[in-house]
PDB file of C-alpha atoms and ligand atoms in Angstrom:
ATOM      1  CA  MET A1033     166.886  14.191   1.749  1.00  0.00           C
ATOM      2  CA  THR A1034     163.439  15.365   0.665  1.00  0.00           C
ATOM      3  CA  PRO A1035     162.432  18.570   2.374  1.00  0.00           C
ATOM      4  CA  PRO A1036     159.511  18.481   4.773  1.00  0.00           C
ATOM      5  CA  ASP A1037     156.180  19.536   3.327  1.00  0.00           C
ATOM      6  CA  HIS A1038     155.610  21.971   6.163  1.00  0.00           C
ATOM      7  CA  GLN A1039     157.592  24.509   8.188  1.00  0.00           C
ATOM      8  CA  VAL A1040     159.809  23.249  11.013  1.00  0.00           C
ATOM      9  CA  VAL A1041     161.248  25.274  13.868  1.00  0.00           C
ATOM     10  CA  ALA A1042     164.078  23.292  15.506  1.00  0.00           C
ATOM     11  CA  ILE A1043     164.865  23.949  19.156  1.00  0.00           C
ATOM     12  CA  ASP A1044     167.880  22.073  20.507  1.00  0.00           C
ATOM     13  CA  GLY A1045     169.786  22.304  23.754  1.00  0.00           C
ATOM     14  CA  PRO A1046     171.043  20.450  26.826  1.00  0.00           C
ATOM     15  CA  ALA A1047     168.931  19.042  29.672  1.00  0.00           C
ATOM     16  CA  ALA A1048     166.972  21.603  31.701  1.00  0.00           C
ATOM     17  CA  SER A1049     167.938  24.510  29.431  1.00  0.00           C
ATOM     18  CA  GLY A1050     164.318  25.613  29.357  1.00  0.00           C
ATOM     19  CA  LYS A1051     163.746  24.404  25.804  1.00  0.00           C
ATOM     20  CA  SER A1052     160.543  22.452  26.559  1.00  0.00           C
ATOM     21  CA  SER A1053     158.767  25.449  28.106  1.00  0.00           C
ATOM     22  CA  VAL A1054     160.017  27.680  25.314  1.00  0.00           C
ATOM     23  CA  ALA A1055     159.108  25.257  22.519  1.00  0.00           C
ATOM     24  CA  ARG A1056     155.620  24.650  23.891  1.00  0.00           C
ATOM     25  CA  GLU A1057     154.877  28.369  24.335  1.00  0.00           C
ATOM     26  CA  LEU A1058     156.392  29.266  20.973  1.00  0.00           C
ATOM     27  CA  ALA A1059     154.243  26.657  19.248  1.00  0.00           C
ATOM     28  CA  ARG A1060     151.165  28.043  20.974  1.00  0.00           C
ATOM     29  CA  GLN A1061     151.932  31.627  19.956  1.00  0.00           C
ATOM     30  CA  ILE A1062     152.692  30.894  16.303  1.00  0.00           C
ATOM     31  CA  GLY A1063     149.978  28.233  15.882  1.00  0.00           C
ATOM     32  CA  PHE A1064     152.349  25.322  15.106  1.00  0.00           C
ATOM     33  CA  ALA A1065     152.105  21.843  16.617  1.00  0.00           C
ATOM     34  CA  TYR A1066     154.493  21.094  19.468  1.00  0.00           C
ATOM     35  CA  VAL A1067     156.593  17.943  19.195  1.00  0.00           C
ATOM     36  CA  ASN A1068     158.826  16.782  22.062  1.00  0.00           C
ATOM     37  CA  SER A1069     161.379  14.348  20.610  1.00  0.00           C
ATOM     38  CA  GLY A1070     162.915  13.736  24.048  1.00  0.00           C
ATOM     39  CA  ALA A1071     159.584  12.251  25.109  1.00  0.00           C
ATOM     40  CA  MET A1072     159.867   9.758  22.246  1.00  0.00           C
ATOM     41  CA  TYR A1073     163.292   8.568  23.484  1.00  0.00           C
ATOM     42  CA  ARG A1074     161.884   8.474  27.017  1.00  0.00           C
ATOM     43  CA  ALA A1075     158.869   6.406  25.949  1.00  0.00           C
ATOM     44  CA  VAL A1076     161.078   3.851  24.197  1.00  0.00           C
ATOM     45  CA  THR A1077     163.332   3.732  27.255  1.00  0.00           C
ATOM     46  CA  TRP A1078     160.315   3.037  29.455  1.00  0.00           C
ATOM     47  CA  HIS A1079     159.240   0.270  27.092  1.00  0.00           C
ATOM     48  CA  VAL A1080     162.748  -1.278  27.217  1.00  0.00           C
ATOM     49  CA  LEU A1081     162.715  -1.164  31.034  1.00  0.00           C
ATOM     50  CA  GLU A1082     159.205  -2.630  31.221  1.00  0.00           C
ATOM     51  CA  HIS A1083     160.388  -5.574  29.106  1.00  0.00           C
ATOM     52  CA  ALA A1084     163.476  -6.000  31.332  1.00  0.00           C
ATOM     53  CA  VAL A1085     165.771  -5.704  28.288  1.00  0.00           C
ATOM     54  CA  PRO A1086     169.280  -4.739  29.452  1.00  0.00           C
ATOM     55  CA  THR A1087     169.792  -1.051  28.657  1.00  0.00           C
ATOM     56  CA  ASP A1088     173.343  -1.701  27.475  1.00  0.00           C
ATOM     57  CA  ASP A1089     172.334  -4.357  24.950  1.00  0.00           C
ATOM     58  CA  GLY A1090     171.769  -2.454  21.723  1.00  0.00           C
ATOM     59  CA  ALA A1091     170.934  -5.544  19.676  1.00  0.00           C
ATOM     60  CA  ALA A1092     168.259  -6.694  22.125  1.00  0.00           C
ATOM     61  CA  ILE A1093     166.786  -3.174  22.264  1.00  0.00           C
ATOM     62  CA  VAL A1094     166.525  -3.095  18.465  1.00  0.00           C
ATOM     63  CA  GLN A1095     165.005  -6.565  18.400  1.00  0.00           C
ATOM     64  CA  LEU A1096     162.346  -5.480  20.889  1.00  0.00           C
ATOM     65  CA  LEU A1097     161.578  -2.302  18.964  1.00  0.00           C
ATOM     66  CA  GLU A1098     161.279  -4.037  15.634  1.00  0.00           C
ATOM     67  CA  LYS A1099     158.445  -6.125  16.972  1.00  0.00           C
ATOM     68  CA  SER A1100     156.721  -3.258  18.807  1.00  0.00           C
ATOM     69  CA  ARG A1101     154.093  -0.935  17.423  1.00  0.00           C
ATOM     70  CA  ILE A1102     155.038   2.714  17.944  1.00  0.00           C
ATOM     71  CA  ASP A1103     152.214   5.175  17.316  1.00  0.00           C
ATOM     72  CA  CYS A1104     153.127   8.871  17.224  1.00  0.00           C
ATOM     73  CA  THR A1105     150.163  11.199  17.139  1.00  0.00           C
ATOM     74  CA  LEU A1106     149.253  14.819  17.872  1.00  0.00           C
ATOM     75  CA  ASP A1107     146.657  16.188  20.197  1.00  0.00           C
ATOM     76  CA  PRO A1108     145.982  19.838  21.001  1.00  0.00           C
ATOM     77  CA  ASP A1109     148.617  19.699  23.762  1.00  0.00           C
ATOM     78  CA  GLY A1110     151.332  18.371  21.481  1.00  0.00           C
ATOM     79  CA  SER A1111     152.897  15.085  20.447  1.00  0.00           C
ATOM     80  CA  ARG A1112     151.957  11.784  22.073  1.00  0.00           C
ATOM     81  CA  ILE A1113     153.455   8.373  21.753  1.00  0.00           C
ATOM     82  CA  ALA A1114     151.978   4.972  22.508  1.00  0.00           C
ATOM     83  CA  ILE A1115     153.846   1.679  22.309  1.00  0.00           C
ATOM     84  CA  ASP A1116     151.940  -1.530  21.767  1.00  0.00           C
ATOM     85  CA  GLY A1117     148.820   0.438  22.684  1.00  0.00           C
ATOM     86  CA  LEU A1118     150.159   1.744  26.001  1.00  0.00           C
ATOM     87  CA  ASP A1119     150.681   5.467  26.617  1.00  0.00           C
ATOM     88  CA  PRO A1120     153.579   5.892  29.080  1.00  0.00           C
ATOM     89  CA  THR A1121     153.188   9.680  29.446  1.00  0.00           C
ATOM     90  CA  GLU A1122     152.950   9.598  33.238  1.00  0.00           C
ATOM     91  CA  HIS A1123     156.171   7.584  33.543  1.00  0.00           C
ATOM     92  CA  LEU A1124     158.379   9.621  31.242  1.00  0.00           C
ATOM     93  CA  ARG A1125     160.109  11.477  34.072  1.00  0.00           C
ATOM     94  CA  ASP A1126     160.515   8.494  36.426  1.00  0.00           C
ATOM     95  CA  ASP A1127     163.971   8.235  37.996  1.00  0.00           C
ATOM     96  CA  ARG A1128     164.700   4.969  36.197  1.00  0.00           C
ATOM     97  CA  VAL A1129     163.866   6.562  32.830  1.00  0.00           C
ATOM     98  CA  ASN A1130     166.062   9.608  33.624  1.00  0.00           C
ATOM     99  CA  GLU A1131     168.883   7.271  34.475  1.00  0.00           C
ATOM    100  CA  ALA A1132     168.670   5.049  31.380  1.00  0.00           C
ATOM    101  CA  VAL A1133     167.499   7.370  28.599  1.00  0.00           C
ATOM    102  CA  SER A1134     170.925   8.602  27.458  1.00  0.00           C
ATOM    103  CA  LEU A1135     172.271   5.080  27.086  1.00  0.00           C
ATOM    104  CA  VAL A1136     169.195   3.737  25.322  1.00  0.00           C
ATOM    105  CA  SER A1137     169.028   6.710  22.964  1.00  0.00           C
ATOM    106  CA  SER A1138     172.610   6.154  21.844  1.00  0.00           C
ATOM    107  CA  VAL A1139     171.607   3.039  19.804  1.00  0.00           C
ATOM    108  CA  PRO A1140     171.884   4.089  16.115  1.00  0.00           C
ATOM    109  CA  ARG A1141     169.079   1.862  14.736  1.00  0.00           C
ATOM    110  CA  LEU A1142     166.697   3.031  17.449  1.00  0.00           C
ATOM    111  CA  ARG A1143     167.460   6.605  16.419  1.00  0.00           C
ATOM    112  CA  GLU A1144     166.709   5.814  12.801  1.00  0.00           C
ATOM    113  CA  ILE A1145     163.324   4.374  13.746  1.00  0.00           C
ATOM    114  CA  LEU A1146     162.402   7.451  15.794  1.00  0.00           C
ATOM    115  CA  VAL A1147     163.822  10.010  13.331  1.00  0.00           C
ATOM    116  CA  GLU A1148     161.575   8.606  10.638  1.00  0.00           C
ATOM    117  CA  LYS A1149     158.583   9.198  12.909  1.00  0.00           C
ATOM    118  CA  MET A1150     159.783  12.733  13.721  1.00  0.00           C
ATOM    119  CA  ARG A1151     160.008  13.561  10.015  1.00  0.00           C
ATOM    120  CA  ALA A1152     156.517  12.153   9.454  1.00  0.00           C
ATOM    121  CA  TYR A1153     155.099  14.837  11.779  1.00  0.00           C
ATOM    122  CA  ALA A1154     156.272  17.530   9.320  1.00  0.00           C
ATOM    123  CA  LYS A1155     154.466  15.912   6.399  1.00  0.00           C
ATOM    124  CA  ASP A1156     151.064  17.120   7.556  1.00  0.00           C
ATOM    125  CA  ASN A1157     151.847  19.834  10.108  1.00  0.00           C
ATOM    126  CA  ASP A1158     153.837  22.983  10.737  1.00  0.00           C
ATOM    127  CA  ILE A1159     155.813  22.032  13.840  1.00  0.00           C
ATOM    128  CA  VAL A1160     158.054  23.284  16.608  1.00  0.00           C
ATOM    129  CA  MET A1161     160.225  20.319  17.547  1.00  0.00           C
ATOM    130  CA  GLU A1162     162.593  20.246  20.515  1.00  0.00           C
ATOM    131  CA  GLY A1163     165.485  17.850  21.094  1.00  0.00           C
ATOM    132  CA  ARG A1164     169.230  17.426  20.768  1.00  0.00           C
ATOM    133  CA  ASP A1165     169.824  16.860  17.033  1.00  0.00           C
ATOM    134  CA  ILE A1166     166.750  18.396  15.387  1.00  0.00           C
ATOM    135  CA  GLY A1167     168.639  21.145  13.553  1.00  0.00           C
ATOM    136  CA  SER A1168     171.745  19.054  12.875  1.00  0.00           C
ATOM    137  CA  VAL A1169     170.281  15.675  11.807  1.00  0.00           C
ATOM    138  CA  VAL A1170     166.478  15.423  11.811  1.00  0.00           C
ATOM    139  CA  PHE A1171     165.702  18.596   9.812  1.00  0.00           C
ATOM    140  CA  PRO A1172     169.085  19.897   8.626  1.00  0.00           C
ATOM    141  CA  ASP A1173     167.415  21.881   5.823  1.00  0.00           C
ATOM    142  CA  THR A1174     165.117  24.013   7.930  1.00  0.00           C
ATOM    143  CA  PRO A1175     166.253  27.642   8.058  1.00  0.00           C
ATOM    144  CA  TYR A1176     164.723  28.010  11.545  1.00  0.00           C
ATOM    145  CA  LYS A1177     167.181  26.573  14.057  1.00  0.00           C
ATOM    146  CA  PHE A1178     167.695  27.616  17.657  1.00  0.00           C
ATOM    147  CA  TYR A1179     169.975  26.351  20.390  1.00  0.00           C
ATOM    148  CA  ILE A1180     168.878  27.179  23.917  1.00  0.00           C
ATOM    149  CA  ASP A1181     171.504  27.061  26.613  1.00  0.00           C
ATOM    150  CA  ALA A1182     171.737  28.049  30.286  1.00  0.00           C
ATOM    151  CA  SER A1183     174.545  27.905  32.835  1.00  0.00           C
ATOM    152  CA  PRO A1184     174.975  24.557  34.661  1.00  0.00           C
ATOM    153  CA  ASP A1185     173.934  26.207  37.956  1.00  0.00           C
ATOM    154  CA  VAL A1186     170.723  27.568  36.527  1.00  0.00           C
ATOM    155  CA  ARG A1187     169.874  24.251  34.875  1.00  0.00           C
ATOM    156  CA  LEU A1188     170.443  22.321  38.079  1.00  0.00           C
ATOM    157  CA  ARG A1189     168.235  24.753  40.008  1.00  0.00           C
ATOM    158  CA  ARG A1190     165.463  24.419  37.408  1.00  0.00           C
ATOM    159  CA  ARG A1191     165.431  20.607  37.749  1.00  0.00           C
ATOM    160  CA  LEU A1192     165.445  20.773  41.533  1.00  0.00           C
ATOM    161  CA  ALA A1193     162.570  23.253  41.431  1.00  0.00           C
ATOM    162  CA  GLN A1194     160.652  20.659  39.400  1.00  0.00           C
ATOM    163  CA  GLY A1195     161.305  18.188  42.243  1.00  0.00           C
ATOM    164  CA  GLN A1196     163.238  15.841  39.986  1.00  0.00           C
ATOM    165  CA  ARG A1197     166.288  13.735  40.598  1.00  0.00           C
ATOM    166  CA  ASP A1198     168.096  14.014  37.284  1.00  0.00           C
ATOM    167  CA  GLN A1199     171.834  13.697  36.752  1.00  0.00           C
ATOM    168  CA  ILE A1200     171.858  16.376  34.110  1.00  0.00           C
ATOM    169  CA  ALA A1201     175.657  16.730  33.984  1.00  0.00           C
ATOM    170  CA  ALA A1202     176.070  13.002  33.337  1.00  0.00           C
ATOM    171  CA  ARG A1203     173.261  13.060  30.771  1.00  0.00           C
ATOM    172  CA  ASP A1204     174.809  16.037  28.981  1.00  0.00           C
ATOM    173  CA  ARG A1205     178.189  14.317  28.881  1.00  0.00           C
ATOM    174  CA  ALA A1206     176.655  11.161  27.440  1.00  0.00           C
ATOM    175  CA  ASP A1207     174.417  13.056  24.958  1.00  0.00           C
ATOM    176  CA  SER A1208     177.307  15.171  23.723  1.00  0.00           C
ATOM    177  CA  SER A1209     179.882  12.436  23.405  1.00  0.00           C
ATOM    178  CA  ARG A1210     177.864   9.585  21.819  1.00  0.00           C
ATOM    179  CA  ARG A1211     178.799   8.554  18.264  1.00  0.00           C
ATOM    180  CA  ALA A1212     175.279   8.695  16.812  1.00  0.00           C
ATOM    181  CA  SER A1213     173.922  12.232  16.366  1.00  0.00           C
ATOM    182  CA  PRO A1214     175.468  13.849  19.452  1.00  0.00           C
ATOM    183  CA  LEU A1215     174.206  17.093  20.920  1.00  0.00           C
ATOM    184  CA  ILE A1216     175.969  19.809  18.956  1.00  0.00           C
ATOM    185  CA  ILE A1217     175.202  23.378  18.008  1.00  0.00           C
ATOM    186  CA  ALA A1218     174.170  23.276  14.323  1.00  0.00           C
ATOM    187  CA  GLU A1219     176.377  25.642  12.315  1.00  0.00           C
ATOM    188  CA  ASP A1220     173.480  27.848  11.298  1.00  0.00           C
ATOM    189  CA  ALA A1221     171.597  27.774  14.645  1.00  0.00           C
ATOM    190  CA  HIS A1222     170.904  30.950  16.577  1.00  0.00           C
ATOM    191  CA  VAL A1223     172.151  30.466  20.157  1.00  0.00           C
ATOM    192  CA  ILE A1224     170.212  31.941  23.061  1.00  0.00           C
ATOM    193  CA  ASP A1225     171.524  31.844  26.648  1.00  0.00           C
ATOM    194  CA  SER A1226     168.341  31.643  28.752  1.00  0.00           C
ATOM    195  CA  SER A1227     170.102  31.866  32.158  1.00  0.00           C
ATOM    196  CA  ASN A1228     168.813  35.382  32.806  1.00  0.00           C
ATOM    197  CA  LEU A1229     165.772  35.396  30.561  1.00  0.00           C
ATOM    198  CA  THR A1230     162.117  34.520  31.170  1.00  0.00           C
ATOM    199  CA  ILE A1231     160.292  32.075  28.904  1.00  0.00           C
ATOM    200  CA  GLU A1232     158.474  35.042  27.373  1.00  0.00           C
ATOM    201  CA  GLY A1233     161.826  36.736  26.762  1.00  0.00           C
ATOM    202  CA  VAL A1234     163.235  33.737  24.894  1.00  0.00           C
ATOM    203  CA  VAL A1235     160.042  33.181  22.903  1.00  0.00           C
ATOM    204  CA  GLY A1236     159.991  36.865  21.964  1.00  0.00           C
ATOM    205  CA  GLU A1237     163.552  36.683  20.694  1.00  0.00           C
ATOM    206  CA  ILE A1238     162.762  33.581  18.611  1.00  0.00           C
ATOM    207  CA  ILE A1239     159.642  35.113  17.084  1.00  0.00           C
ATOM    208  CA  GLY A1240     161.576  38.246  16.195  1.00  0.00           C
ATOM    209  CA  ARG A1241     164.180  36.145  14.461  1.00  0.00           C
ATOM    210  CA  LEU A1242     161.600  33.988  12.640  1.00  0.00           C
ATOM    211  CA  LYS A1243     159.946  37.141  11.257  1.00  0.00           C
ATOM    212  CA  MET A1244     163.298  38.525  10.206  1.00  0.00           C
ATOM    213  CA  LYS A1245     163.945  35.297   8.317  1.00  0.00           C
ATOM    214  CA  GLY A1246     160.641  35.694   6.492  1.00  0.00           C
ATOM    215  CA  LEU A1247     158.482  33.107   8.250  1.00  0.00           C
ATOM    216  CA  GLU A1248     154.868  34.131   7.866  1.00  0.00           C
ATOM    217  CA  ILE A1249     153.259  34.018  11.285  1.00  0.00           C
ATOM    218  CA  LYS A1250     149.483  34.140  11.381  1.00  0.00           C
TER     219      LYS A1250
HETATM  220  O1   DC B 733     164.825  16.512  26.207  1.00  0.00           O
HETATM  221  P1   DC B 733     164.871  15.380  27.304  1.00  0.00           P
HETATM  222  O2   DC B 733     165.788  15.738  28.438  1.00  0.00           O
HETATM  223  O3   DC B 733     163.538  14.955  27.726  1.00  0.00           O
HETATM  224  O4   DC B 733     165.566  14.165  26.516  1.00  0.00           O
HETATM  225  C1   DC B 733     165.766  12.919  27.144  1.00  0.00           C
HETATM  226  C2   DC B 733     166.922  12.190  26.520  1.00  0.00           C
HETATM  227  O5   DC B 733     166.563  11.774  25.194  1.00  0.00           O
HETATM  228  C3   DC B 733     168.234  12.957  26.372  1.00  0.00           C
HETATM  229  O6   DC B 733     169.043  12.844  27.509  1.00  0.00           O
HETATM  230  C4   DC B 733     168.859  12.332  25.136  1.00  0.00           C
HETATM  231  C5   DC B 733     167.686  11.827  24.325  1.00  0.00           C
HETATM  232  N1   DC B 733     167.361  12.666  23.190  1.00  0.00           N
HETATM  233  C6   DC B 733     168.120  12.486  22.050  1.00  0.00           C
HETATM  234  O7   DC B 733     169.051  11.686  22.071  1.00  0.00           O
HETATM  235  N2   DC B 733     167.811  13.157  20.941  1.00  0.00           N
HETATM  236  C7   DC B 733     166.783  14.025  20.903  1.00  0.00           C
HETATM  237  N3   DC B 733     166.501  14.664  19.762  1.00  0.00           N
HETATM  238  C8   DC B 733     166.013  14.248  22.061  1.00  0.00           C
HETATM  239  C9   DC B 733     166.345  13.553  23.209  1.00  0.00           C
END
């Protein structure tokens, strides 16, 4: 695989581990662009639901995607995705998307399509990208890999505090057991348990580690 032209910090972890808040704040502090790969899987899931394609029909999902235009861009807030000209940002955390996203994102060809778009972000930008398989599959060659975890209790409390109905245990089981690019801890990832840490605490630990590894931070 050709290496990305820019630096990539990979942040993986299970649902509600705090990785989104950490990745966004880290990106802000080190001046990298923030890319949320989960939002890309969520956007595609929304598109599949809008077109009433059965979420367990991988072939139909791929057929839909191959005739859809997927635009992945960056704005100062981070990555954005539009499908066939529609930006589903406000629907990405809808209950029906939470319920279907693990199943839809297990389709291998769909993953190939999105992974190509994720890699394209690193052609022109230094990025912090969060997800499930960023260090293991999307950017296996980056030396900057982190896995953020938190206890199941803490993660459940975080989701409830966000006012969301999200079966995180079921999603974690599905994300970890699927055949295509399951959630795993990349061999060379630095693991941080965020259960008793603040966002600042986790970001500070990551920045310390990035400096130790020689990343030049402006
Ligand atoms: O990070 P999140 O909870 O918003 O991700 C939503 C779903 O997207 C997650 O349950 C599985 C899928 N996902 C994935 O398969 N690979 C990624 N790199 C990111 C997310």
